[in-house]
mmCIF file of C-alpha atoms and ligand atoms in Angstrom:
data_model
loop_
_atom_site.group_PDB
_atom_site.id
_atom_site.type_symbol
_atom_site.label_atom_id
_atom_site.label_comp_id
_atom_site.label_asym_id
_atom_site.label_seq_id
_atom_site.Cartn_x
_atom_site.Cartn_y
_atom_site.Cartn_z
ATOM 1 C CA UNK A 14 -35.199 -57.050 63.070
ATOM 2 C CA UNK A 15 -33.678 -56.157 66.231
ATOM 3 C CA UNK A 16 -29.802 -56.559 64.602
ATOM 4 C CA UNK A 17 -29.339 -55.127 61.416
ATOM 5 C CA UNK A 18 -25.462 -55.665 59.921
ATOM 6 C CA UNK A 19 -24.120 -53.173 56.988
ATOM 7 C CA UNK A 20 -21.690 -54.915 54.837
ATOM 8 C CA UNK A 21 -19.993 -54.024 52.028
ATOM 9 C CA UNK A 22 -16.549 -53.120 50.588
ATOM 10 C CA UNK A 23 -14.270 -50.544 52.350
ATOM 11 C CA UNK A 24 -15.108 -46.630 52.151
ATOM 12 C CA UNK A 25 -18.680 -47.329 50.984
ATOM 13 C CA UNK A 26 -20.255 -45.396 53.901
ATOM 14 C CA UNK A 27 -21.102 -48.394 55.816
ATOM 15 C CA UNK A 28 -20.323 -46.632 59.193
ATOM 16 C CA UNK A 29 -21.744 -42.975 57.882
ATOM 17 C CA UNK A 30 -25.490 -44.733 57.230
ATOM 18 C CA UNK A 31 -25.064 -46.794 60.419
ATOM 19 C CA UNK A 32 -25.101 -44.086 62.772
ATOM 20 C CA UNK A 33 -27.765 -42.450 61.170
ATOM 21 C CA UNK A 34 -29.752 -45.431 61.007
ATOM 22 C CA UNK A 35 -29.032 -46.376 64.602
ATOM 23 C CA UNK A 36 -29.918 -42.848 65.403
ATOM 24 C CA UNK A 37 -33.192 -43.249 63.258
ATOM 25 C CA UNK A 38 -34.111 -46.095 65.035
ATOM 26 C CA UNK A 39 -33.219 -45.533 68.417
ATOM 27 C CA UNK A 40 -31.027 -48.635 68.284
ATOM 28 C CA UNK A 41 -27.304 -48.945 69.655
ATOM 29 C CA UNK A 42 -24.414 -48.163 66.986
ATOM 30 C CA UNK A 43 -21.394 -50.565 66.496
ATOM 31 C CA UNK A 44 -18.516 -49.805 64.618
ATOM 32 C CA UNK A 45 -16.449 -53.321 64.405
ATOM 33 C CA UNK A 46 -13.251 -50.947 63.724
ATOM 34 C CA UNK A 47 -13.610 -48.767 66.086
ATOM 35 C CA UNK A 48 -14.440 -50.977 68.479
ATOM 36 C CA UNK A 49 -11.434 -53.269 67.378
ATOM 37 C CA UNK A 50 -9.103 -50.043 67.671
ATOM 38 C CA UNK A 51 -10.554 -49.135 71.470
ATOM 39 C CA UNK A 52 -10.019 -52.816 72.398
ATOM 40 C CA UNK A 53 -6.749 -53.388 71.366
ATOM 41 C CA UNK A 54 -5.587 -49.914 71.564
ATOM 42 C CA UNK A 55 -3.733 -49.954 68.011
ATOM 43 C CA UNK A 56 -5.041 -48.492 64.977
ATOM 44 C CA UNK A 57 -5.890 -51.141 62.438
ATOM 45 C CA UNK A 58 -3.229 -49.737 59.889
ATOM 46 C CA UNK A 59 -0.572 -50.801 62.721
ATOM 47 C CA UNK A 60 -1.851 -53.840 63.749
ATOM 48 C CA UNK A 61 -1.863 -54.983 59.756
ATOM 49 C CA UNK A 62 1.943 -53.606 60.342
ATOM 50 C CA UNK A 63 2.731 -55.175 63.446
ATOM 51 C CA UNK A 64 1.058 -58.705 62.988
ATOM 52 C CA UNK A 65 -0.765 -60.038 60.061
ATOM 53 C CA UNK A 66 -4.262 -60.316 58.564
ATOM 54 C CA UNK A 67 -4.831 -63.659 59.850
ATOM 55 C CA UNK A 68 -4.361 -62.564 62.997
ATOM 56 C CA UNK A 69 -6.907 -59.505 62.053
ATOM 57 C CA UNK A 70 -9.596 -61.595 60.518
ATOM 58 C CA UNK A 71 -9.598 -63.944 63.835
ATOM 59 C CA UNK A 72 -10.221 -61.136 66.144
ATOM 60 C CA UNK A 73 -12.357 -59.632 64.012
ATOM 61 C CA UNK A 74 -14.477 -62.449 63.624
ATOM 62 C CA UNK A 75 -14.450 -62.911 67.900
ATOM 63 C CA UNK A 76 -16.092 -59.366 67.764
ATOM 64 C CA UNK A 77 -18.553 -60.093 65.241
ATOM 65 C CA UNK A 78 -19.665 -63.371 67.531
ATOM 66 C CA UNK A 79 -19.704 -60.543 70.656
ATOM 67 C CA UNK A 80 -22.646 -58.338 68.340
ATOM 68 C CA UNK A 81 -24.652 -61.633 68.232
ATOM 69 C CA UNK A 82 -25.827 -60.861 71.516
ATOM 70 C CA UNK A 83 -26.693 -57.389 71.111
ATOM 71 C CA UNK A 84 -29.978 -56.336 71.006
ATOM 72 C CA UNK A 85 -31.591 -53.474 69.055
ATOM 73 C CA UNK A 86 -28.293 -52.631 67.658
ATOM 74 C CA UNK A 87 -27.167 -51.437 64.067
ATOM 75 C CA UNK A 88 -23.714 -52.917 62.958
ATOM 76 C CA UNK A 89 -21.255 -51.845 60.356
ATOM 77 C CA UNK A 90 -18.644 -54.093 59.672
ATOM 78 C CA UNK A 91 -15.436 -54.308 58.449
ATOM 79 C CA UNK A 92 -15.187 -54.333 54.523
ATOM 80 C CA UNK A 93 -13.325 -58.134 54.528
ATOM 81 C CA UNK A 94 -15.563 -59.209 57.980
ATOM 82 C CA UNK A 95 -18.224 -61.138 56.184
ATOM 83 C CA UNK A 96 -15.618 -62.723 53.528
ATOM 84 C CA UNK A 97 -13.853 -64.804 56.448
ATOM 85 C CA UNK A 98 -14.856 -68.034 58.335
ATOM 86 C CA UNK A 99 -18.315 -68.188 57.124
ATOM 87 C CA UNK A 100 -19.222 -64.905 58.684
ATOM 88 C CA UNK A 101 -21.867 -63.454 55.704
ATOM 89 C CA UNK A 102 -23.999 -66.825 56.645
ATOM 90 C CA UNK A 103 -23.371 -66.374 60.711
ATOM 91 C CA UNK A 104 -25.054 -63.045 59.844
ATOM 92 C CA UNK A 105 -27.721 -63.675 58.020
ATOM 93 C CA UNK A 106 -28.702 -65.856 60.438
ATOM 94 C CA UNK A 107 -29.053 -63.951 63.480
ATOM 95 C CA UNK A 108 -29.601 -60.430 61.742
ATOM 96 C CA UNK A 109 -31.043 -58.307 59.408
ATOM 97 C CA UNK A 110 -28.186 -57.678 56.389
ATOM 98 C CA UNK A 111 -27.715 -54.919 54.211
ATOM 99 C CA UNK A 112 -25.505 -54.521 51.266
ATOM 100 C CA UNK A 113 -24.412 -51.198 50.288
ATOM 101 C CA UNK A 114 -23.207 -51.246 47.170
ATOM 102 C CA UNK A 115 -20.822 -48.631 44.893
ATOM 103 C CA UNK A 116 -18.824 -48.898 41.399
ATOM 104 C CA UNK A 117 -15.156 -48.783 41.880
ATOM 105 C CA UNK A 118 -14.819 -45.543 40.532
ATOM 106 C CA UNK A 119 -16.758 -44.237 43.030
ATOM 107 C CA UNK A 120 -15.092 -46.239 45.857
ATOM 108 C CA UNK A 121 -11.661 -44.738 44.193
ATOM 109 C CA UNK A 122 -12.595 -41.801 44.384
ATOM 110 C CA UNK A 123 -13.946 -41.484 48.159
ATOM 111 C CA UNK A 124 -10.925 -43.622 49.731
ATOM 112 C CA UNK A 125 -8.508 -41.197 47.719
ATOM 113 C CA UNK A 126 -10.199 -38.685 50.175
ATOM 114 C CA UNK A 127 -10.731 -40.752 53.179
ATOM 115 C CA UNK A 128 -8.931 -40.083 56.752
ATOM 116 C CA UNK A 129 -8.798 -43.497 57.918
ATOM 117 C CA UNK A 130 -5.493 -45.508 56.610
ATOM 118 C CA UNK A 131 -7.201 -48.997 54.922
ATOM 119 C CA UNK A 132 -4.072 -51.521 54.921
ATOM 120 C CA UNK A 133 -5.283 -53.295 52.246
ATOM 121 C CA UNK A 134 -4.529 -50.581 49.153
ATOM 122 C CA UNK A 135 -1.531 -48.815 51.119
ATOM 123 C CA UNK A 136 0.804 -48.272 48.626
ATOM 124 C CA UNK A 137 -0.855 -49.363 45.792
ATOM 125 C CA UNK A 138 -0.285 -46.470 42.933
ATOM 126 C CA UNK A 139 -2.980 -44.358 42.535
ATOM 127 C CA UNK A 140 -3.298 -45.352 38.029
ATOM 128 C CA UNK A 141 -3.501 -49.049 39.452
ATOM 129 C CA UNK A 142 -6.054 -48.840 42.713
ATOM 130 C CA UNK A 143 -9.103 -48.900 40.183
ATOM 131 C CA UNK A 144 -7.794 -52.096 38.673
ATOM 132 C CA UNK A 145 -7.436 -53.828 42.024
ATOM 133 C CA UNK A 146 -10.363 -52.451 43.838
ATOM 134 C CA UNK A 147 -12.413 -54.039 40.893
ATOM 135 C CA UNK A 148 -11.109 -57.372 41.080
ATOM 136 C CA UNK A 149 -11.766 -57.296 45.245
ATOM 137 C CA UNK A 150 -15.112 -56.204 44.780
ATOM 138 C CA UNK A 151 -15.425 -58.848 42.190
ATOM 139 C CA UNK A 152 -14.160 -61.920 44.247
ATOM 140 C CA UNK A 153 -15.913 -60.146 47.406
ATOM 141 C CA UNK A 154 -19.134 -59.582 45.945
ATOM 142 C CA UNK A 155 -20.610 -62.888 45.630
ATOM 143 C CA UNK A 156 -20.845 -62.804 49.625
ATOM 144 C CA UNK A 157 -22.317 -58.985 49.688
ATOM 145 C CA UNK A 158 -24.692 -59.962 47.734
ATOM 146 C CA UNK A 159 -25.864 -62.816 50.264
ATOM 147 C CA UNK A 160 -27.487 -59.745 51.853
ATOM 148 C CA UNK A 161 -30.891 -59.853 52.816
ATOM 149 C CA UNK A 162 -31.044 -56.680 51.056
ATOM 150 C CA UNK A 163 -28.643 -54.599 48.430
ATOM 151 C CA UNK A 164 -29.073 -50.723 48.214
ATOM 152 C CA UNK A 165 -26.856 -48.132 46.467
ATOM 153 C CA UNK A 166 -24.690 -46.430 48.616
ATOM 154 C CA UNK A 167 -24.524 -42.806 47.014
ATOM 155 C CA UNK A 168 -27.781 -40.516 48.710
ATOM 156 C CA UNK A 169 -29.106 -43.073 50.881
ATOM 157 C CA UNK A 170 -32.893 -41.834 52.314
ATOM 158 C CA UNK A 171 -32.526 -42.952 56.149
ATOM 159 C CA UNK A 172 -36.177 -42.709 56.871
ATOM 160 C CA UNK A 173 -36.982 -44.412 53.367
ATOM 161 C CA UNK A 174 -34.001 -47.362 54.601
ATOM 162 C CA UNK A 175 -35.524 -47.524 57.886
ATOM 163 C CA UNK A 176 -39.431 -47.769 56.392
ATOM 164 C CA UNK A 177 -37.937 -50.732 54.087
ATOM 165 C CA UNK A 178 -36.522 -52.787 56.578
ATOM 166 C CA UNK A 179 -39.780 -52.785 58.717
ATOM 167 C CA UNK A 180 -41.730 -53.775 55.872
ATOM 168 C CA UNK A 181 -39.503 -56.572 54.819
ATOM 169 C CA UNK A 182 -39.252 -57.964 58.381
ATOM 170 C CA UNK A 183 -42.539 -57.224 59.059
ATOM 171 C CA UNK A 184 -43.441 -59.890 56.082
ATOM 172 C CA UNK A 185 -41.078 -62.206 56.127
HETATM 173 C C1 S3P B 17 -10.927 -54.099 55.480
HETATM 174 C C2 S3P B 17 -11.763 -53.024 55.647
HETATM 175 C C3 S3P B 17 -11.607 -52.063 56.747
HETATM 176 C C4 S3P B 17 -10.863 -52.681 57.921
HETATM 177 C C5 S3P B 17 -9.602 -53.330 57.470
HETATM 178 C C6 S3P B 17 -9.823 -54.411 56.422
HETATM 179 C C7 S3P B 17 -11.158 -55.009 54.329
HETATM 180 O O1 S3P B 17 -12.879 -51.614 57.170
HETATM 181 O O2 S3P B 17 -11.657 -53.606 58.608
HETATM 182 O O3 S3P B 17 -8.782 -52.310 56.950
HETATM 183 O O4 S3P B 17 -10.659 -56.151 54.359
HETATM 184 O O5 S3P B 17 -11.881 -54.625 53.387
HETATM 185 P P1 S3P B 17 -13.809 -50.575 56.349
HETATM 186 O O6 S3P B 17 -14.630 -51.356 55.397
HETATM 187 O O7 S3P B 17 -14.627 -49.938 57.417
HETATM 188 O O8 S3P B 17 -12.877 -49.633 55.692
#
């Protein structure tokens, strides 16, 4: 119960509910980007630029292993981080997971709005970014859902989220 990883696609809310769960909890908050960003100094929108998303999902993954030794920490990670080198089952097996879960049209609509740059849909035309965040969500999905528990990302209850996860830890 002690490391509790939020996964799901990009613009979700994944590092929104974090910190208020972490703060909830009194646990420590990781971000994997932002911590990728501070490490390597380069936003992730120029590092997708400069290198390549191999690259990416490698050092990614090296900072996911890093949170395994974290204690009493809350962890949102990248949107793609579970969906490379067996990552959703490295999780679930040293943490707490969490799916947080949207419909495209809502994920449309909030990265349309978003500050942060997401590599992935850069460039894609806004009449053809529902189309293609559905079919990532749809070939991503199958891992989300490996969660140890799925919740609906639009009004999330912190204290209700937090209650949950004691209970189902608490019993398992
Ligand atoms: C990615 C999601 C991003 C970031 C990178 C790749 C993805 O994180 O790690 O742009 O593959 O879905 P967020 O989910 O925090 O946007």
């Amino acid at each position: 119960m002690n490391r509790i990883y939020l996964v799901g696609f990009m613009g979700v809310g994944k590092s929104t509910i974090g910190k208020k769960l972490a703060k909830y909890l009194d646990f420590e908050f990781i971000d994997l980007d932002d911590i990728f960003e501070q490490k390597y100094k380069i936003s992730i929108d120029s590092f997708f630029n400069k290198y390549d998303e191999e690259l990416f999902r490698k050092l990614e993954h090296d900072m996911l292993l890093e949170t395994f030794l974290k204690n009493n920490a809350v962890i949102s990670t990248g949107g793609g981080t579970p969906c490379f080198h067996n990552a959703m089952e490295k999780i679930n097996s040293v943490g707490y997971s969490i799916y947080i879960k949207m419909p495209p049209a809502a994920i449309v609509h909030r990265l349309s709005t978003a500050k942060r740059k997401r590599p992935l849909i850069e460039g894609i035309p806004k009449d053809e970014l529902h189309d293609v965040i559905k079919e990532k969500l749809k070939s991503r999905s199958p891992i989300y859902k490996k969660a140890h528990l799925h919740i609906d990302g639009i009004d999330v209850d912190i204290k209700e989220l937090a209650e949950t996860i004691s209970i189902k830890v608490n019993h398992s």
